Amino acid sequence: MLFNLSKSMLFYQEEINAILKKFNVDKKQGLSKAEVESRIKTHGYNKWRTHESKSLLSLFLAQLQDALIYVLLVAIAITAYMGEYIDAIIISGVILINAGLGVYQEVKAGKAIQALQKLAALKATVIREGIRQIVDTFTLVPGDIVVLETGQIIPADIRLITSVNLQVEEAALTGESVPVYKDAKTLPSGNHVVLGEQKNMVFMSTLINYGRGLGVVVATGRKTEVGKIAENINTTETKTPLEIRLSELGKTLGKIALGVCFLFFIIGFWQGRPLADLFLTAVSLAVASIPEGLAAIVAIVLSIGVTKMSKKNAIIKRLPAVETLGSVNIICSDKTGTLTMNQMKVMQAYTFNSGFVSRINTSAKADLLQLSKIMQLCNDATLTKHQQTGDPTEIALLDFADQLNINREQINLNYQRIDEYPFDSDRKMMSVIVTNHAKTELLVKGAIDQILPSCSHIQIGTEVKELTETKKQEILKSSEQMSAKALRTLAAAYKPYPKKIEKENWEKELIFVGFVGMIDPPRKEAKKAIAKAHQAGIATFMITGDHKQTATAIAKDLGILQTDDQAITGHEWDSLSSKEQQEKINSLRVFARVSPQHKVNVVKRLQETGHIVSMTGDGVNDAPSLSHANIGVAMGITGTDVAKNASDIILTDDNFTTIVSAVEQGRNIYSNIKKSVLFLLTSNLGEVIAMLVSIVLGMPVPLIATQLLWINLLTDSLPAIALGMDPDDPSVMQHKPRPPKESFFAHKQGLRVLAGGCLIALVTLTAYTYAYSIKGYSPFDSSVPQTVIDYARSMAFMSIITAQLFYALAFRHYQKSIFSLGLFSNKILSAAIVLGVVLQLVLLEVPFLREAFKLSSLSLNDWGIVLTLGLIPLLANEIVKIIYRIKKDK
């Protein structure tokens, strides 16, 4: 059904029933699937304007906006003016093909990033067709009924239907840092009320930091308050540190190359060479020697890599994280759900009257039934045969009631929650006030060390007696026995609530009932992942709110710590001075009973001692530690919107193993980018050296302008991109993490580039001079026929491209042989080499192309020489690798 929303409609002054009627929605049923689809067509998706996709034409034109391209365009005009139309056409063709490849790479990278953004989209809990569902926030439409919970980022502009202790941080919209209390009550009609005072409205992009509620969406996307602001903001894309470093490298090399080419031109001019040819060759050499393809290759390798990571349950939100992943040497992980199964189950229950109860059954005593009732009513989870939602601990408590054969549905009907004091990490308790009309009670569940000191009495059977110090010590001793078995304890208490009490006095003078012991078994795969991380020079820290005994037992099982003195509690940590913390932190592995503030402190201390830290988290209070860490990792299943927003990576499976896999993948991505960069620099250096040596020696240049541009087109696209897509190398996890500021030329890679460039130049000049000798001439003769020069250039041209194509194989690994890697294991690179050779054959054997590039046909013997010379750089590199491995084995 269509409905009309007036721009002047003031929802905060409207009665909620009137608003629901206008949106044609029932708050219990919500919208139907068909109605949602219809409203999406009418109102669009729930997102404001982002960068509009650039047209192919604008992308193409952007590829031409380069100073060297402008010079080439001038060169085209000059050659055309001189009547060298074929040269002009070839140069134009190379420019167009190169720009086309750039467009293809940008489009492919853009699509990959868009796909990742969809994967990382925030979620919202809605009621549709009478069922609570979790949906992507961008699918919300006006009229959707949204469930609001602590830690959630408001997904749209919403008019509240109900609210319970709801507080919203609206600094993102109003600039007011103090949380705003929200109330579903209708505001009195009259003058316009500013956003900050619209108490029954919550707005898109603001944060719920306390309480819960239910509301109806009244505006989405551009029509939201923050959407209206976003419409007027121009955002700019930012580059990753890796892209910035490569851009700076490219500029530096470009300046060097331009200097060399200027020198090339000056020497040629002094030698009296034809100015037009000299200018065109110098410009072409500049284009060929500058690795302008670096940015495009990095973009496509990053996008392919992060897409691959998303398929392995790690969504990279920020591309710089990929580079940082390779340097991580500490992983700080939460225990529950990440290192464990996150499937809590009550294994034991304890009451003072019943003692330890392991086999829970229907003959439970009154105090045990009271314990279960508190755990059920002081609970926000849901558990049915077909669905479960909420915190795993709370789900386990509902399952505990099922073990006692309690009719949970009937209890929920009998009791009504009228107020609550939600759990927070400081109190470590949750309290609710419930009534069944006959009586009103305050029910509390939480950490036993927090609840027990707040109790003055204890329920024993059906009686309530004074809680003596002796009884307290017996309870604590029983709790420690459970913790020693790696069971997590959770206690329950209550008291009558005859009259209204201030919240700060709720949790006093309680009646202790008992506690339960739960276990969340370690993930089987986590132990292997921790061992793998250790082998890679990465230490694993467990940081948890659980008891020290529980944390230590799990950590020992997983291989995180060896001795008990490697574990510390938050309280013990606080007792140390800053200097003592720095001295001790490297010897620790487990932090138990910690608060969010402890997490931040641990991250800072680790960073102060030179570590690169990855931190996991899922709650609102984890956001600071996620932000402070070098890599913040949020849980995709249990994580709050706040944690996800503060993170760099989201794990869609909440699994520690995925973190280690992400580190491994990050290392491989960086390694592949490095391979491409070093290969491009080596190839370009070979061209520059060959050309510069020839002109210094006074020979005719071995490569003319069109040939240089063709080489640049071929090597900057096919093998360079193929190297960037090299299969993952398992051995990357056998090395220590890479220092964050490590240069591409570290570990003698600069020497490798220089040596490779010299070898390629030597091969080129050898083929060139040998071709002269075959025809009975010297390149220094002044009367060499043009046909001989063209033949010599053909040999040099084929040799340099063959050498570069084959040499790409050497860059797959700096140490391993190409045969141990598998000669054809990188099928894309193999195809690139074959395609490169085929294109050369086409260029040489098709008469029109051969004449256009001023080439000559080669005999079978000539091809034997070309292939032999082309293999020399690769074979030389393999020999160096053999020597390296022999020395290493010694």
mmCIF file of C-alpha atoms in Angstrom, residues 165 217 275 279 316 368 494 621 651 705 808 837:
data_model
loop_
_atom_site.group_PDB
_atom_site.id
_atom_site.type_symbol
_atom_site.label_atom_id
_atom_site.label_comp_id
_atom_site.label_asym_id
_atom_site.label_seq_id
_atom_site.Cartn_x
_atom_site.Cartn_y
_atom_site.Cartn_z
ATOM 1 C CA ASN A 165 16.660 2.761 30.203
ATOM 2 C CA VAL A 217 11.674 3.482 10.835
ATOM 3 C CA LEU A 275 66.946 15.199 -33.582
ATOM 4 C CA PHE A 279 63.592 13.025 -29.212
ATOM 5 C CA ILE A 316 39.123 -6.423 5.421
ATOM 6 C CA LEU A 368 17.627 -25.236 42.418
ATOM 7 C CA TYR A 494 17.145 -11.958 44.605
ATOM 8 C CA ASN A 621 33.714 -1.389 25.629
ATOM 9 C CA LEU A 651 35.653 -12.250 11.313
ATOM 10 C CA ALA A 705 60.695 4.229 -29.832
ATOM 11 C CA ALA A 808 59.522 -13.343 -14.327
ATOM 12 C CA VAL A 837 55.893 -15.157 -26.932
#
